XYZ file of C-alpha atoms in Angstrom:
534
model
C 117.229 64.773 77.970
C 114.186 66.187 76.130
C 113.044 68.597 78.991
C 113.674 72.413 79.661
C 112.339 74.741 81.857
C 112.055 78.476 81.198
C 111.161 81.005 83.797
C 108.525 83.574 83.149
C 106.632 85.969 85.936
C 103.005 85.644 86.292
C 100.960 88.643 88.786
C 98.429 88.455 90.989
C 97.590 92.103 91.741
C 100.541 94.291 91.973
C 102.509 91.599 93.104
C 104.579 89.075 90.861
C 105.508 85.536 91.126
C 107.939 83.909 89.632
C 106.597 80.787 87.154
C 108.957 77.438 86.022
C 107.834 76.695 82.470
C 108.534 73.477 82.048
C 108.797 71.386 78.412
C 109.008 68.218 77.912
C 109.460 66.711 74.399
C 109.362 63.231 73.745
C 107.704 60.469 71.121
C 103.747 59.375 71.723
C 101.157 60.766 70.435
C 101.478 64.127 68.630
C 100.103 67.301 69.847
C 100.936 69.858 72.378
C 99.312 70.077 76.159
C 99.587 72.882 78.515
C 98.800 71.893 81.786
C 98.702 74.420 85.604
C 95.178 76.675 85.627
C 95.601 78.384 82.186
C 93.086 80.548 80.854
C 91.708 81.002 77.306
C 94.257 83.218 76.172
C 96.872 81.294 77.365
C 95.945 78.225 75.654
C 96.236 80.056 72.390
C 99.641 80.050 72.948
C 100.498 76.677 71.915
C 99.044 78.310 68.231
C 100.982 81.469 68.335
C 104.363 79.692 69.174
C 104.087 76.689 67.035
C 103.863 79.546 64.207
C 106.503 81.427 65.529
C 108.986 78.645 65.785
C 108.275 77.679 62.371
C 108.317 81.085 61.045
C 111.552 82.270 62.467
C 113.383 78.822 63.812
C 112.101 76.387 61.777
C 112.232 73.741 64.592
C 108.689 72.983 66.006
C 108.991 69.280 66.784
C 106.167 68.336 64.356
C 106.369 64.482 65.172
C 106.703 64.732 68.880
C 104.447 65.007 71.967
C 104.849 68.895 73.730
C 103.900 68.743 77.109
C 104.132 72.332 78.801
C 103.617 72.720 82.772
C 103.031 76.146 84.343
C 104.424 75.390 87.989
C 103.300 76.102 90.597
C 99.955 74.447 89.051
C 97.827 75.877 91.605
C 98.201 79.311 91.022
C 95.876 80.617 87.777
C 97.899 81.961 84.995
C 96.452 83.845 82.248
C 97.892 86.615 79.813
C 100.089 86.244 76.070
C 103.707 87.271 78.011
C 104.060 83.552 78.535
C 104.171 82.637 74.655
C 108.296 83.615 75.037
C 109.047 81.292 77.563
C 107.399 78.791 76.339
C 109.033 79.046 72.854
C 112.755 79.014 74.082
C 111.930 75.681 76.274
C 110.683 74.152 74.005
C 113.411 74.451 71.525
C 115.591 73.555 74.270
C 113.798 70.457 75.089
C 113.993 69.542 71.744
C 116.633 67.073 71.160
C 116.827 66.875 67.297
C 118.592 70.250 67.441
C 121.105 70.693 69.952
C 121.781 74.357 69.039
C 119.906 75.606 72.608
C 119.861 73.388 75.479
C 118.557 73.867 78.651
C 121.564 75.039 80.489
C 121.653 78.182 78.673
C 118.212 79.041 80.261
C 119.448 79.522 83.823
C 119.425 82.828 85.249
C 117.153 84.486 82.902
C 113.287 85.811 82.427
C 111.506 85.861 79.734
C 108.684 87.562 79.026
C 106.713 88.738 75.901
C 104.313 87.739 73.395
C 104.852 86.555 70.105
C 103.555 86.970 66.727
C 103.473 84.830 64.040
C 106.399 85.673 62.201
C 108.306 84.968 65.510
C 108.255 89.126 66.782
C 107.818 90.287 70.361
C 105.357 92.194 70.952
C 104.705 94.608 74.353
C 102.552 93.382 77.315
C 101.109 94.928 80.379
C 102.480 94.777 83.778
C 106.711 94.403 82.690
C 108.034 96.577 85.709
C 106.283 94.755 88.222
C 107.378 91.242 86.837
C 110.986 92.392 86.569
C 111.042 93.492 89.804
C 109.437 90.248 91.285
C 112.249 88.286 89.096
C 114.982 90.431 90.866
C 113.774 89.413 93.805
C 113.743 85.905 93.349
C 117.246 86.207 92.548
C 117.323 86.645 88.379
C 119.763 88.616 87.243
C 118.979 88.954 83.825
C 115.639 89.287 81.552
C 114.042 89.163 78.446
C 111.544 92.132 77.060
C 109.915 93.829 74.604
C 112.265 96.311 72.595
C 110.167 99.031 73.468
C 109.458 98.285 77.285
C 113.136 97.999 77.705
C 113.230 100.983 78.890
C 110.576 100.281 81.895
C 112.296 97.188 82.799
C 115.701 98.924 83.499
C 113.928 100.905 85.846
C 114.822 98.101 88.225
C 117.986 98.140 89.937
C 120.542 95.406 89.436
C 118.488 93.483 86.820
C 120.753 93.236 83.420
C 118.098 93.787 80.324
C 117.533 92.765 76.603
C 115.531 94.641 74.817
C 114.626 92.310 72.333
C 112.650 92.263 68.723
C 112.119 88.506 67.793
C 112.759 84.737 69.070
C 115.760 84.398 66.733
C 117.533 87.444 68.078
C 116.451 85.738 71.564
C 118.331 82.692 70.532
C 120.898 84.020 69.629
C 121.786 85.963 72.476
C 121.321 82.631 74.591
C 123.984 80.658 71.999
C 126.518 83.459 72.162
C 125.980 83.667 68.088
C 125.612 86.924 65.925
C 122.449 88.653 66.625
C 120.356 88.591 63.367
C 118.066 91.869 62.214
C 114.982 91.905 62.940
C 111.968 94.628 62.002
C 111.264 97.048 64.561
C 107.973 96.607 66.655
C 105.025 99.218 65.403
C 103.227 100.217 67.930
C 99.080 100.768 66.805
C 98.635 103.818 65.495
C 96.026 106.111 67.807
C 93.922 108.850 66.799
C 94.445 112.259 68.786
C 91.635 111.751 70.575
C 92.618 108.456 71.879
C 95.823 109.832 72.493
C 94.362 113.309 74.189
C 94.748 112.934 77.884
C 92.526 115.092 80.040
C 95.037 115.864 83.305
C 97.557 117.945 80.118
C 94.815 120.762 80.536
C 95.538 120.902 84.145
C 99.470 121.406 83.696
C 99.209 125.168 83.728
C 96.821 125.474 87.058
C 97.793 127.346 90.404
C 96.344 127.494 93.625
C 96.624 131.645 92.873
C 94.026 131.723 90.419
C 91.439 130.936 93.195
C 89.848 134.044 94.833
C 89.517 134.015 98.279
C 88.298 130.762 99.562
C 91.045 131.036 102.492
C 89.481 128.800 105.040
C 89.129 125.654 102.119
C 92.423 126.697 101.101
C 93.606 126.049 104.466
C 91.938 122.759 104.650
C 93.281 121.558 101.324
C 96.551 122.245 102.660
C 95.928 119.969 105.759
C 94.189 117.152 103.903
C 97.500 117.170 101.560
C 99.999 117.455 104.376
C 98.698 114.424 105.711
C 96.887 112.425 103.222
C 93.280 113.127 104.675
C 90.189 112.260 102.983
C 88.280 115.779 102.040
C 84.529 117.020 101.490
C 83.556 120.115 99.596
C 80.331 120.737 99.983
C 78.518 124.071 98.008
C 76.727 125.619 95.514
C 77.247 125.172 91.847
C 80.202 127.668 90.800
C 81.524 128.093 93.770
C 84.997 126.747 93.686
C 85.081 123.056 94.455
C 86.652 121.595 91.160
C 88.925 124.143 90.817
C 90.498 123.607 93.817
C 90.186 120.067 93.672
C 92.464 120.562 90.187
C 95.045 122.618 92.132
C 95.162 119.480 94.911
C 98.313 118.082 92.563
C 100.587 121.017 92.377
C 101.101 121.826 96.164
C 102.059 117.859 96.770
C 105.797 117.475 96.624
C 107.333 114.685 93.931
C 106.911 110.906 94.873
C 109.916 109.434 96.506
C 111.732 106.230 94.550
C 109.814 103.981 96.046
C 106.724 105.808 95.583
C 107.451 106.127 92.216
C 108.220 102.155 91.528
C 104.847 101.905 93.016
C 102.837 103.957 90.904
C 104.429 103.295 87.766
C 104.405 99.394 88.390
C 100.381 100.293 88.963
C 100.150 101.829 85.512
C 102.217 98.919 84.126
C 99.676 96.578 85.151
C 96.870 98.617 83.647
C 98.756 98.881 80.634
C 98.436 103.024 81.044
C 101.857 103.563 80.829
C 103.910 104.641 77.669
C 106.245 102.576 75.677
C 109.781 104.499 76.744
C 108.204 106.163 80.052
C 110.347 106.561 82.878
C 109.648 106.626 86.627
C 106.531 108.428 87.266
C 107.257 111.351 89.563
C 104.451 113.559 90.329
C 101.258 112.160 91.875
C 98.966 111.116 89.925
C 95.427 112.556 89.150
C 92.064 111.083 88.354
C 88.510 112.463 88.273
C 85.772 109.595 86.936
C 82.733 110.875 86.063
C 79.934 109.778 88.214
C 78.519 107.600 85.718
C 81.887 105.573 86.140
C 81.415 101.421 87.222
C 82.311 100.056 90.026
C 84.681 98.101 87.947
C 86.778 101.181 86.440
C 86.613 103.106 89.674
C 87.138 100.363 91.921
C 89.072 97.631 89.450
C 88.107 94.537 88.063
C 87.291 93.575 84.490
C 86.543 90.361 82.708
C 89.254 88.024 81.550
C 92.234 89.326 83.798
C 91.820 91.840 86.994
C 93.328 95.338 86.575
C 93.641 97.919 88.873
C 90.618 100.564 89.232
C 91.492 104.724 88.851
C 91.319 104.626 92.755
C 94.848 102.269 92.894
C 95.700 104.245 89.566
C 95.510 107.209 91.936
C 97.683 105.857 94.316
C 99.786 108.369 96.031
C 97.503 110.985 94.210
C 94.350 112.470 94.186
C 91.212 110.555 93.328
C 88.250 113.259 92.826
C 84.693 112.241 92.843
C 82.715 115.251 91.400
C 78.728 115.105 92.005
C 79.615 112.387 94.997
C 75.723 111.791 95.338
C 75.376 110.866 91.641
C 77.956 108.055 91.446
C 75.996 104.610 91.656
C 75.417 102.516 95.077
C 77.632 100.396 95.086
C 80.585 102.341 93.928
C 80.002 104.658 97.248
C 79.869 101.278 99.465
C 82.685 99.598 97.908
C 84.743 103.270 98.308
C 84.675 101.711 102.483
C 87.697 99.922 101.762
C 90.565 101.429 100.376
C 89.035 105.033 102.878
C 89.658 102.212 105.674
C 92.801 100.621 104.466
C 94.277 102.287 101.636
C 94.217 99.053 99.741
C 91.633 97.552 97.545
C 90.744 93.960 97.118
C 88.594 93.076 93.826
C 87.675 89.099 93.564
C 86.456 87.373 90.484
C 84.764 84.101 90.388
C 88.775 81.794 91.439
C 90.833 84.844 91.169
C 91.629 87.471 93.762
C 93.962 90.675 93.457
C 94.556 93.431 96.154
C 96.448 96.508 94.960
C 97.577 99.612 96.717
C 94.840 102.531 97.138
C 96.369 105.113 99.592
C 95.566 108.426 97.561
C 94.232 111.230 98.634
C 90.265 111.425 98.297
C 88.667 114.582 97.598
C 84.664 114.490 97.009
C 82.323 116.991 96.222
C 78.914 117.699 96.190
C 76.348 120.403 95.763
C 74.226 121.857 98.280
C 70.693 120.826 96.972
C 69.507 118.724 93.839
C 69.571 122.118 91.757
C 73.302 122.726 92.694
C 71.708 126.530 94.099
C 72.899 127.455 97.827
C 70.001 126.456 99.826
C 69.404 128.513 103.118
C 70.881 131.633 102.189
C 68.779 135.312 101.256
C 68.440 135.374 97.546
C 68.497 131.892 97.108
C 66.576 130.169 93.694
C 66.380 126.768 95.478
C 63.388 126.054 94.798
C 64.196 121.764 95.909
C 61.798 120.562 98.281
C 63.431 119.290 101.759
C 62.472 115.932 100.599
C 64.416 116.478 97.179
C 67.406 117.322 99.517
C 66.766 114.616 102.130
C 67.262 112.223 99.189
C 70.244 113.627 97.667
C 72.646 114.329 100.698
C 72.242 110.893 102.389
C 74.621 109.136 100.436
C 76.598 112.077 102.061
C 75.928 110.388 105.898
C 76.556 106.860 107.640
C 79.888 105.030 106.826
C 81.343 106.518 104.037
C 81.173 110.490 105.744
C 82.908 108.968 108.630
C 85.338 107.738 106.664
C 85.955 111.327 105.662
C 88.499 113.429 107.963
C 87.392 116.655 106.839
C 84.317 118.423 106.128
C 84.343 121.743 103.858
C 81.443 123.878 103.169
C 82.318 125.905 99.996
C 80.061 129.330 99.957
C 80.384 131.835 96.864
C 83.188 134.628 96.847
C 83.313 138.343 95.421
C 85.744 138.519 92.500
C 88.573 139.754 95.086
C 91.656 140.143 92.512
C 91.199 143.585 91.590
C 90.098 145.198 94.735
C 92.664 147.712 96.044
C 92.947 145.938 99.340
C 93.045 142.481 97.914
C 95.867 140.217 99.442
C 98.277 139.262 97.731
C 97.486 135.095 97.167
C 100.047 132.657 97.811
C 100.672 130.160 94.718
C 101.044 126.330 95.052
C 105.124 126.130 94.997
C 104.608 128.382 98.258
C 102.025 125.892 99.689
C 103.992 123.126 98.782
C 106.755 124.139 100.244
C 105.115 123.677 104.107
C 103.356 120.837 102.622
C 106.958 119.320 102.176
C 107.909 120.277 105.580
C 104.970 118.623 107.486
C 105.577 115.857 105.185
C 109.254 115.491 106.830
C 108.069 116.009 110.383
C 105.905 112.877 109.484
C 108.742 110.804 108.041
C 110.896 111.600 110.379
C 108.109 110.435 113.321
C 107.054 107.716 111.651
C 110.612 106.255 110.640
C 110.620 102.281 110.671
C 106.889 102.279 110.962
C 104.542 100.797 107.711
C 103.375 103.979 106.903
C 104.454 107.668 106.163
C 101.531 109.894 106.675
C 99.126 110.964 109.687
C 96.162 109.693 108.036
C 97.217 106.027 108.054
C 98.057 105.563 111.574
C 96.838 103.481 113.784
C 94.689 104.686 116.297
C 95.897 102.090 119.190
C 99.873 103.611 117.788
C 99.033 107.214 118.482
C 97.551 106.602 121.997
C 100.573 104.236 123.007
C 103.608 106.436 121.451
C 102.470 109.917 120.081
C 99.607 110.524 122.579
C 97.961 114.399 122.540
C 97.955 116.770 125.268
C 96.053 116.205 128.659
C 93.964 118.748 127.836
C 93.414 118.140 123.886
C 92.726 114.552 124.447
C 90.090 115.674 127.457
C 88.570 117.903 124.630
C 88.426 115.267 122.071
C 87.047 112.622 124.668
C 84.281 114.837 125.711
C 82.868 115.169 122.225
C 82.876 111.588 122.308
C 80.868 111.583 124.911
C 78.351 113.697 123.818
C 77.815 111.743 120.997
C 79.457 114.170 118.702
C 82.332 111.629 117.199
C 82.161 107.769 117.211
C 85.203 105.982 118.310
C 86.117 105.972 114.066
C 85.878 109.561 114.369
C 87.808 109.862 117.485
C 90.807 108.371 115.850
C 90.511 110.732 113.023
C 90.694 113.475 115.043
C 93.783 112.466 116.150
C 95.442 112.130 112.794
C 94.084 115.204 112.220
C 95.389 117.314 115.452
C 98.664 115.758 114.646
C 98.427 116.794 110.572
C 97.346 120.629 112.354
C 100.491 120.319 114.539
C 102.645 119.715 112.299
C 101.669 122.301 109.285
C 102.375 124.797 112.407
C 105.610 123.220 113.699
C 104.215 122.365 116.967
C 106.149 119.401 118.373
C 102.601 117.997 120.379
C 99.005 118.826 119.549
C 97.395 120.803 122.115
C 94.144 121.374 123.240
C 94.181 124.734 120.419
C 95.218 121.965 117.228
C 92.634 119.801 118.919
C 89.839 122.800 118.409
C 91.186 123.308 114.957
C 91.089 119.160 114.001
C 86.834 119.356 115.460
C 86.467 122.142 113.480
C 88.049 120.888 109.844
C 86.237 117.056 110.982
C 82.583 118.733 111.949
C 80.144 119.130 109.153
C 78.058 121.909 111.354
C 78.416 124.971 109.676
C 77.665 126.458 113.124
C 81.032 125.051 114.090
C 83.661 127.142 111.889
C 87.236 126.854 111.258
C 89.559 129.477 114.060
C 90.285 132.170 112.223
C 93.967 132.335 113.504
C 94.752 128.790 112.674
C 93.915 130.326 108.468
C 96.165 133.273 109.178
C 99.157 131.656 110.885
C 98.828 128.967 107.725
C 99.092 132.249 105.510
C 100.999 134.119 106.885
């Protein structure tokens, strides 16, 4: 029989699916086909294993017909992990050399690309193709020496870290595993290698001065995952507490963590030897950012954007009003859903965005506090019109609390100063409302307050007679839309629960309008800050 199938894993976001590579060798005319929705790079392989085969096998059928079929044919493939499957079917198929035949291919993945002298080299997205194998019931898989390590992340899956298609071989006939030269990873300069979050490793949420109501809200918007606004003069504090977001949000759980590392897999952002990521991650684009690196996208192959990079993180958008149109439009969606669907001409991906969304903005144009004595605003009100109104309609709806950041006296030295708390004490009662939450939500699709349903929380964890009569009366008024209503909700819930209240009443109602509103006139009880520090 001169046919062999191999099994590889393509993906389609996040998600992986498990493809039959199937070779058929036989006499006609000579020259090699590959056949179910491959893209450029993909047809290259037929070059790159030929030469690898030859290089390292020596068995390329040279006076035979290759046909390869990518099944299912319907689904687009595209990417170079393929070229390893493809090689050990086809020598499989190949009937002049009975050394590998196809029975020796059941049970396993393959994945990796090869060079010309028959190496493996690494390719993006391993983790979440090994665990989409172990889920379609294969036990045991192929890699890239140095992404071994990522690919044992999975439980249950049995992996070869491999360095060539002769050691592969090998392996499959039960023979002596020949040498092979070590893969060498491109060298990187140390500014390609620089990354920015290692200057925020030493941060704490006690170097801040005062600030205690936004410190308070912080605290909230991390307890339950709610989007944030800081709105204020230039120098006031907005990025750095933005950069102390991180350290007062516990570790990820496992799952979490095969989540966002399987997200950085796919990017190709994640080291050769990494583990599991633990701690959430952290991303700041600068406003001149595309939609395409904020959001994800790219040409060739979609990859996940920093706001799925983010995921179970913090995403910070600095200057919010500077960032271009349609990045602030397209931000709807994963606000809304905590997901984030990017199509491209045939091909569609939707990954996970459910991080934690801080923006920021100034004041006025000038980034000077407008509207107080003293002030050098010199921005006309048609200047400011313009700039804040990417700041109203959808997206500010979207947003469950509303922070007005006003300049502080240097506090620390004062004799009276109190004493500030740091981020391990925050995240301590972070942690705990965090548990209230999982233990509320247990069974349900989601973990935190800020991804509930609305119709949920009215059916099974309703609010107080009197906190829902507050809520619905500012409704009423024309003070919240029914969006807003709901995120009031979350939020009375999120307020609750940082207190160890069992029920929001009508007072963690009055604290939820107060984080939600954007009137200054409207400001945050000043109990609710000093139970939360105290």
């Amino acid at each position: 029989m001169a046919f062999a199938t191999a099994r590889s894993l393509a993906l389609k976001g996040a998600d992986g699916h498990v493809i039959d590579v199937q070779v058929d060798v036989s006499p006609g005319v000579v020259g090699t086909t590959l056949v179910g929705r491959v893209d450029k790079s993909l047809s290259e392989a037929r070059d790159r294993v030929r030469m690898a085969i030859n290089n390292d096998c020596g068995r390329w059928p040279a006076t035979k017909r290759v046909t390869v079929l990518l099944s299912p044919a319907d689904l687009p493939k595209g990417g170079t992990h393929y070229d390893l499957a493809i090689a050990v079917a086809v020598l499989a198929a190949d009937t002049s050399c009975r050394d590998l035949t196809p029975d020796l291919l059941d049970g396993w993945a393959f994945v990796g690309e090869l060079s010309v002298s028959g190496g493996l080299r690494p390719v993006p997205g391993v983790l979440p193709m090994v665990i989409a194998a172990a889920a379609h019931g294969l036990t045991r898989v192929f890699v890239p020496e140095p992404q071994a390590a990522e690919a044992s992340l999975v439980p249950g899956m049995t992996v070869f870290g491999v360095r060539s298609l002769a050691q592969v071989s090998a392996v499959l006939r039960g023979a002596e595993v020949p040498e092979a030269s070590p893969v060498v990873a491109p060298s990187a300069s140390p500014l390609a290698t620089w990354r920015g979050e290692d200057r925020l490793a030493g941060v704490d949420l006690s170097d801040v001065d005062g600030l205690e109501d936004v410190r308070y809200a912080v605290e909230v918007a991390a307890a339950g995952g709610h989007p944030l606004m800081l709105v204020g003069p230039r120098g006031s504090g907005k990025t750095s507490i933005a950069e102390r977001i991180p350290t007062i949000l516990p570790d990820l759980t496992t799952e979490q963590s095969l989540e966002v590392t399987a997200l950085h897999s796919v990017a190709g952002t994640l080291p050769d030897g990494s583990g599991l990521l633990r701690r959430p991650p952290w991303y700041a684009p600068h406003h001149s950012a595309t939609g395409a690196s904020v959001l994800g996208g790219g040409t060739g192959r979609v990859r996940p954007g920093q706001v799925s990079l983010a995921h179970h993180g913090v995403l910070f958008l600095d200057e919010f009003p500077h960032f271009r149109a349609d990045v602030v439009e397209a931000m709807r969606q994963p606000m809304e859903s905590g997901e984030v669907t990017i199509a491209r001409g045939e091909e569609s991906a939707t990954y996970p965005a459910r991080s934690l969304v801080v923006l920021a903005a100034n004041s006025c144009p000038c980034g000077r506090y407008h509207g107080l004595s003293g002030s050098a605003c010199e921005c006309s009100p048609v200047q400011r019109q313009h700039y804040l109104r990417k700041l109203s309609g959808p997206i500010v709806d979207r947003v469950d609390i509303w922070m007005e950041v006003r300049p502080q006296p240097r506090m620390s030295q004062a004799p009276y100063a109190p004493a500030r708390e740091s981020s391990a004490d925050v995240r301590a009662r972070v942690s705990a409302a965090r548990e209230r939450q999982a233990a509320r939500y247990r069974g349900c699709d989601w973990m935190l307050n800020a991804a509930a349903p609305g119709p949920v929380l009215d059916q099974r964890w309703p609010l107080t007679p009197d906190a829902q009569h507050l809520v619905d009366g500012e409704l009423a008024d024309g003070r919240l839309t029914r969006r807003g209503l709901t995120r009031v909700q979350r939020l009375a819930w999120t307020v609750a629960d940082c207190a160890g209240v069992p029920r929001p009443g009508e007072e963690e109602a009055r604290v939820a309008l107060a984080l939600r509103s954007s009137d200054p006139a409207r400001s945050l009880p000043a109990e609710a800050v000093a139970v939360a520090a105290s």
